[in-house]
Coordinates of C-alpha atoms and ligand atoms in Angstrom, one line a residue:
M1361 CA 89.9 29.4 4.3
R1362 CA 89.1 31.3 1.1
R1363 CA 85.4 32.2 1.0
G1364 CA 84.2 34.0 -2.1
G1365 CA 87.9 34.3 -3.0
H1366 CA 88.9 36.1 0.2
E1367 CA 91.1 35.1 3.1
V1368 CA 89.1 35.2 6.4
V1369 CA 90.5 35.1 9.9
V1370 CA 88.1 35.0 12.9
Y1371 CA 89.2 36.3 16.3
E1372 CA 87.3 34.9 19.3
Q1373 CA 88.3 36.2 22.7
F1374 CA 87.1 32.9 24.4
E1375 CA 86.7 29.4 23.0
L1376 CA 84.0 28.3 20.5
G1377 CA 80.9 27.3 22.3
H1378 CA 81.5 29.5 25.4
T1379 CA 78.5 30.6 27.4
R1380 CA 79.2 34.3 28.0
G1381 CA 77.6 35.9 24.9
S1382 CA 74.4 35.4 22.9
S1383 CA 74.7 32.2 20.9
H1384 CA 75.3 29.3 23.3
G1385 CA 72.8 26.5 23.8
A1386 CA 71.4 23.8 21.7
T1387 CA 68.4 25.5 20.0
R1388 CA 67.0 28.9 18.8
I1389 CA 63.5 29.5 17.4
F1390 CA 63.3 29.5 13.6
R1391 CA 60.1 31.0 12.3
L1392 CA 58.7 32.8 9.3
A1393 CA 55.9 34.3 11.3
Y1394 CA 56.3 38.0 12.0
P1395 CA 53.6 40.7 11.8
E1396 CA 55.8 42.7 9.3
A1397 CA 56.2 41.3 5.8
E1398 CA 59.8 42.5 5.6
W1399 CA 60.8 40.2 8.5
V1400 CA 58.9 37.3 6.9
R1401 CA 60.8 37.8 3.7
L1402 CA 64.2 38.0 5.5
A1403 CA 63.3 34.7 7.3
Q1404 CA 62.3 33.1 3.9
E1405 CA 65.7 34.2 2.6
A1406 CA 67.5 32.8 5.7
L1407 CA 65.6 29.5 5.3
V1408 CA 67.2 29.0 1.8
G1409 CA 70.6 29.8 3.4
W1410 CA 70.1 27.3 6.2
R1411 CA 69.2 24.6 3.7
E1412 CA 72.3 25.4 1.7
L1413 CA 74.4 25.2 4.9
E1414 CA 72.8 21.8 5.7
R1415 CA 73.7 20.6 2.2
E1416 CA 77.3 21.9 2.4
S1417 CA 77.9 20.5 5.9
G1418 CA 76.0 17.3 5.6
Q1419 CA 74.3 18.1 9.0
E1420 CA 70.6 18.6 9.9
L1421 CA 70.4 22.1 11.3
L1422 CA 66.7 22.7 11.3
L1423 CA 63.8 20.9 12.9
L1424 CA 60.6 22.4 11.4
N1425 CA 57.6 21.1 13.2
G1426 CA 55.6 24.4 13.3
L1427 CA 54.9 27.4 15.4
L1428 CA 51.9 28.4 17.5
E1429 CA 51.4 32.1 17.8
L1430 CA 49.1 32.8 20.8
Y1431 CA 47.6 36.3 20.8
R1432 CA 44.7 38.2 22.2
E1433 CA 42.0 40.1 20.4
G1434 CA 43.1 43.5 19.1
V1435 CA 46.8 42.5 18.6
V1436 CA 48.2 42.4 15.1
S1437 CA 49.1 38.7 14.4
S1438 CA 51.4 37.5 11.7
Q1439 CA 48.5 36.3 9.5
A1440 CA 48.4 39.2 7.0
A1441 CA 52.1 39.4 6.6
L1442 CA 52.4 35.6 6.0
E1443 CA 49.6 35.8 3.4
E1444 CA 51.3 38.7 1.7
C1445 CA 54.5 36.6 1.5
D1446 CA 52.7 33.4 0.3
A1447 CA 53.5 31.5 3.5
A1448 CA 50.9 29.1 4.8
C1449 CA 49.1 29.6 8.0
E1450 CA 46.0 28.3 9.8
I1451 CA 43.8 29.6 12.6
L1452 CA 43.2 26.9 15.2
T1453 CA 40.7 26.7 18.1
R1454 CA 42.1 26.3 21.6
D1455 CA 40.7 22.8 21.7
E1456 CA 42.4 21.8 18.5
T1457 CA 45.7 23.3 19.8
E1458 CA 45.5 21.2 23.0
L1459 CA 44.6 18.0 21.1
R1460 CA 47.2 18.4 18.4
F1461 CA 50.1 19.8 20.4
G1462 CA 49.4 19.4 24.1
V1463 CA 49.7 23.2 24.5
S1464 CA 46.9 25.0 26.5
P1465 CA 46.4 28.6 25.3
A1466 CA 45.0 31.2 27.7
P1467 CA 41.2 31.3 27.7
D1468 CA 41.1 34.6 25.7
A1469 CA 43.9 33.6 23.2
N1470 CA 43.6 33.2 19.5
V1471 CA 45.9 30.7 17.9
L1472 CA 47.7 30.9 14.6
F1473 CA 49.7 27.8 13.3
Q1474 CA 52.5 28.3 10.8
P1475 CA 54.3 25.1 9.6
D1476 CA 57.7 26.6 8.4
A1477 CA 59.0 27.0 11.9
G1478 CA 60.6 25.1 14.8
V1479 CA 64.2 25.3 15.8
V1480 CA 67.6 25.8 14.4
Y1481 CA 70.2 23.6 16.2
A1482 CA 72.3 26.5 17.3
D1483 CA 75.4 24.7 18.6
Q1484 CA 75.6 22.6 15.5
A1485 CA 74.9 25.6 13.3
L1486 CA 77.9 27.4 14.8
R1487 CA 80.1 24.4 14.1
A1488 CA 78.8 24.2 10.5
F1489 CA 79.6 27.9 10.0
A1490 CA 83.1 27.4 11.5
R1491 CA 84.1 24.5 9.2
G1492 CA 87.4 25.2 7.6
L1493 CA 87.8 28.7 9.0
D1494 CA 90.9 30.1 10.5
I1495 CA 89.6 30.8 14.0
R1496 CA 91.9 32.2 16.6
E1497 CA 90.4 31.2 19.9
G1498 CA 91.6 33.2 22.9
G1499 CA 92.3 36.0 20.5
C1500 CA 90.9 39.0 22.2
V1501 CA 91.0 42.1 20.0
E1502 CA 91.8 44.9 22.5
S1503 CA 91.5 47.6 19.9
L1504 CA 90.4 47.6 16.3
D1505 CA 93.5 49.6 15.5
D1506 CA 95.6 46.5 16.3
L1507 CA 94.2 44.7 13.2
D1508 CA 96.1 45.4 10.0
E1509 CA 93.6 43.5 7.8
P1510 CA 92.2 45.7 5.1
V1511 CA 88.6 45.1 6.2
V1512 CA 87.3 44.2 9.7
V1513 CA 83.8 42.9 10.3
V1514 CA 82.8 43.5 14.0
T1515 CA 80.2 41.1 15.2
A1516 CA 81.1 41.3 18.9
G1517 CA 77.6 40.8 20.4
P1518 CA 77.3 42.5 23.8
W1519 CA 80.9 43.6 23.6
A1520 CA 80.4 45.5 20.3
R1521 CA 79.3 48.9 21.6
K1522 CA 82.4 49.5 23.7
L1523 CA 84.7 48.1 21.1
V1524 CA 83.5 50.3 18.2
A1525 CA 83.1 53.4 20.5
A1526 CA 86.9 53.5 20.7
A1527 CA 86.8 53.8 16.9
G1528 CA 84.4 56.7 17.1
I1529 CA 81.2 54.7 16.2
D1530 CA 78.2 55.2 18.4
L1531 CA 76.2 52.0 18.4
P1532 CA 72.6 52.7 19.6
V1533 CA 72.2 49.4 21.5
V1534 CA 71.7 48.3 25.1
E1535 CA 72.9 45.0 26.6
T1536 CA 70.6 43.0 28.9
R1537 CA 71.1 39.7 30.7
E1538 CA 68.1 37.5 29.8
T1539 CA 67.0 34.3 31.5
V1540 CA 65.9 30.9 30.1
A1541 CA 64.7 27.8 31.9
Y1542 CA 64.5 24.1 30.8
F1543 CA 61.8 21.6 31.7
R1544 CA 61.6 17.9 31.2
L1545 CA 58.9 17.1 28.6
A1546 CA 58.7 13.9 26.5
G1547 CA 57.7 14.1 22.8
P1548 CA 57.9 16.7 20.1
V1549 CA 57.2 20.3 21.0
P1550 CA 56.2 23.0 18.5
T1551 CA 57.7 26.4 18.9
V1552 CA 55.4 28.7 20.8
V1553 CA 55.4 32.5 20.7
A1554 CA 52.9 33.6 23.3
E1555 CA 51.1 36.5 24.9
V1556 CA 52.0 38.4 21.7
V1557 CA 51.8 42.2 21.9
T1558 CA 51.8 44.6 19.0
R1559 CA 55.5 44.5 18.7
G1560 CA 57.1 41.4 20.1
H1561 CA 55.8 38.9 22.6
G1562 CA 55.9 37.9 26.2
F1563 CA 56.9 34.3 26.6
Y1564 CA 58.3 31.8 24.1
A1565 CA 59.0 28.1 24.2
L1566 CA 60.9 25.7 21.9
S1567 CA 62.2 22.3 21.7
D1568 CA 65.4 21.3 23.5
P1569 CA 67.2 18.1 22.7
Q1570 CA 68.4 17.5 26.2
Y1571 CA 65.4 18.3 28.5
G1572 CA 62.6 18.6 26.0
L1573 CA 61.4 22.2 26.5
K1574 CA 63.2 25.5 26.7
V1575 CA 61.2 28.6 27.8
G1576 CA 62.0 32.3 28.1
S1577 CA 60.3 35.6 28.8
H1578 CA 61.3 38.0 26.1
M1579 CA 63.2 41.2 27.0
R1580 CA 62.8 41.0 30.7
G1581 CA 66.4 41.1 31.6
E1582 CA 68.3 43.9 33.4
L1583 CA 70.9 46.1 31.8
S1584 CA 74.2 44.4 32.4
D1585 CA 77.8 44.3 31.4
P1586 CA 79.0 41.1 29.8
E1587 CA 82.1 41.3 31.8
D1588 CA 80.0 40.7 34.9
V1589 CA 79.4 37.0 34.9
R1590 CA 76.2 35.9 36.5
G1591 CA 73.6 33.2 36.0
A1592 CA 69.8 33.2 35.6
D1593 CA 67.5 35.6 37.5
P1594 CA 65.6 33.4 40.1
D1595 CA 62.5 35.7 40.0
L1596 CA 62.3 35.3 36.2
V1597 CA 62.8 31.5 36.6
R1598 CA 59.8 31.5 38.9
E1599 CA 57.6 33.4 36.4
I1600 CA 58.7 31.2 33.6
A1601 CA 57.9 28.1 35.6
E1602 CA 54.4 29.4 36.4
W1603 CA 53.7 30.2 32.7
T1604 CA 55.0 26.8 31.6
A1605 CA 52.8 25.0 34.1
E1606 CA 49.8 26.7 32.5
R1607 CA 50.6 26.3 28.8
F1608 CA 52.5 23.0 29.0
P1609 CA 50.6 20.9 31.5
R1610 CA 52.5 17.7 30.5
A1611 CA 55.9 19.3 31.3
E1612 CA 57.5 18.6 34.7
P1613 CA 56.7 21.8 36.7
E1614 CA 60.2 22.2 38.3
P1615 CA 62.8 23.6 36.0
A1616 CA 65.6 21.1 35.3
H1617 CA 68.1 23.9 34.5
A1618 CA 68.3 27.7 34.0
E1619 CA 70.9 30.0 32.5
S1620 CA 71.4 33.5 31.3
C1621 CA 72.3 34.9 27.8
F1622 CA 72.8 38.4 26.5
Y1623 CA 70.5 40.4 24.2
T1624 CA 72.0 43.5 22.4
T1625 CA 69.0 45.5 21.5
T1626 CA 68.1 48.5 19.3
D1627 CA 65.0 50.5 20.3
D1628 CA 62.9 49.1 17.4
E1629 CA 64.5 45.6 17.4
R1630 CA 66.1 46.1 14.0
F1631 CA 69.6 45.0 13.2
I1632 CA 72.6 47.3 12.6
L1633 CA 74.5 46.2 9.5
E1634 CA 76.6 49.1 8.3
R1635 CA 80.0 50.2 6.9
H1636 CA 82.3 52.8 8.4
G1637 CA 85.3 52.9 6.0
R1638 CA 87.2 49.6 6.5
L1639 CA 85.0 48.7 9.5
I1640 CA 81.8 46.7 9.0
V1641 CA 79.6 46.6 12.1
G1642 CA 77.1 43.8 12.5
S1643 CA 74.8 43.9 15.5
A1644 CA 72.1 41.5 14.8
C1645 CA 70.4 40.4 17.9
S1646 CA 67.6 42.2 19.6
G1647 CA 66.7 38.8 20.9
H1648 CA 65.7 37.4 17.5
G1649 CA 68.9 37.4 15.3
F1650 CA 70.0 33.7 15.2
K1651 CA 67.4 32.6 12.7
F1652 CA 68.5 35.2 10.2
G1653 CA 72.2 34.1 10.4
P1654 CA 72.7 33.1 6.8
A1655 CA 70.9 36.3 5.4
V1656 CA 72.7 38.6 7.8
G1657 CA 76.1 37.0 7.0
T1658 CA 75.5 37.5 3.3
R1659 CA 74.8 41.2 3.8
L1660 CA 77.9 41.6 6.0
A1661 CA 80.0 39.8 3.4
A1662 CA 78.7 42.1 0.6
L1663 CA 79.6 45.1 2.7
A1664 CA 83.1 43.7 3.3
V1665 CA 83.6 43.1 -0.4
E1666 CA 82.5 46.6 -1.1
A1667 CA 85.0 48.0 1.4
L1668 CA 87.8 45.9 -0.2
S1669 CA 87.1 47.3 -3.6
S1670 CA 86.8 51.0 -2.6
Ligands
LIG1132 C1 68.0 34.0 25.8 C2 68.1 34.2 24.3 C3 67.2 33.6 23.5 C4 67.2 33.9 22.1 N1 66.4 33.2 21.3 C5 66.4 33.4 20.0 C6 65.6 32.6 19.2 O1 64.8 31.8 19.7 N2 65.7 32.8 17.8 C7 66.6 33.7 17.3 O2 66.6 33.8 16.1 N3 67.4 34.4 18.1 C8 67.4 34.3 19.4 N4 68.2 34.9 20.2 C9 69.1 35.9 19.6 C10 70.4 35.3 19.0 O3 70.8 34.3 19.9 C11 71.4 36.4 18.8 O4 70.8 37.2 17.8 C12 72.7 35.8 18.3 O5 73.1 34.8 19.0 C13 73.7 37.0 18.3 O6 75.0 36.5 18.0 P1 76.2 37.5 17.9 O7 77.2 36.7 17.0 O8 75.8 38.8 17.5 O9 76.7 37.6 19.4 P2 77.6 36.6 20.3 O10 77.0 35.2 20.2 O11 77.6 37.2 21.7 O12 79.0 36.6 19.6 C14 79.9 37.6 19.7 C15 81.3 37.0 19.9 O13 82.3 37.9 19.8 C16 83.3 37.6 20.7 N5 84.0 38.9 21.1 C17 83.5 40.0 21.6 N6 84.4 40.9 21.8 C18 85.5 40.4 21.3 C19 86.9 40.9 21.1 N7 87.2 42.1 21.5 N8 87.8 40.1 20.6 C20 87.5 38.8 20.2 N9 86.3 38.3 20.3 C21 85.3 39.1 20.8 C22 82.5 37.1 21.9 O14 83.3 36.3 22.8 C23 81.4 36.3 21.3 O15 81.8 34.9 21.1 C24 68.2 34.7 21.6 C25 69.2 35.3 22.4 C26 69.1 35.1 23.8 C27 70.2 35.7 24.7

């Protein structure tokens, strides 16, 4: 399909919707709330892009029912950055949080509520992005030299580092296998980012259309090779279940399902979006990349157009 006047071919080594990389599953957190204004602005830009994709595809891709940020005294919350970017937020008491959302913060936690947050329906978003594209499933690119296209955009997730290394590009990322668990819970769930530390957070929870609640523990996975296919880490599932029982007392305590998923992470959780001649490298994960998809895609497309015209 011609996008922006250019012919695009997508090579996918497996099939769309496969579960070996970073993008599978029904939902990912969407949030504006970050302690740094630059991330808030990028999320605001992405929100405009998601709404545009919803209009183009005729599908609802976002469920925005708010975010609770649970943080202890002394930790930099998202409040100042949100205010700087004119995004609404509200400080709640723990009692209000329990009453309004059925979420029980830790006894020493402060609570910030931000309404422009919730989930992006990840599987539907991937289908919406894929509409009309020429996608070659089962099309593993063994070497970037095999492609004669004038411009190649590499967004190979946990496989990217090895793929671009052969082209002389050193990608400063590590790949870890992370664990998420699902719990049965009726009723709407706000997104929760909890036990927030100065950069990042401990646990997170979000709505899942099948079970009700999806919960993970951020950046706890071991360094792994995506060729080594394995499931969830049982020790992490146990920790996640203990945290869930404390914060979501109405959820069923036993996980209904658990799975693994790959993070590809830089040391400061930033994304790599750069051009090396005809190669454009997009490594936008660090465990928080999905929500920025439309904004990241726009930047990669601009780099590709620049490469075409140089
Ligand atoms: C447990 C977990 C929870 C997360 N939660 C959130 C969240 O709540 N909010 C958020 O914003 N983000 C979240 N993220 C991060 C987000 O999911 C990732 O940033 C995003 O999915 C990265 O997508 P990607 O396209 O870079 O990688 P991938 O989804 O892995 O896609 C890369 C694709 O390239 C293909 N490929 C690789 N090598 C080749 C080759 N040689 N030839 C052909 N095809 C190839 C792979 O098969 C794969 O399909 C989470 C990630 C995980 C793992």
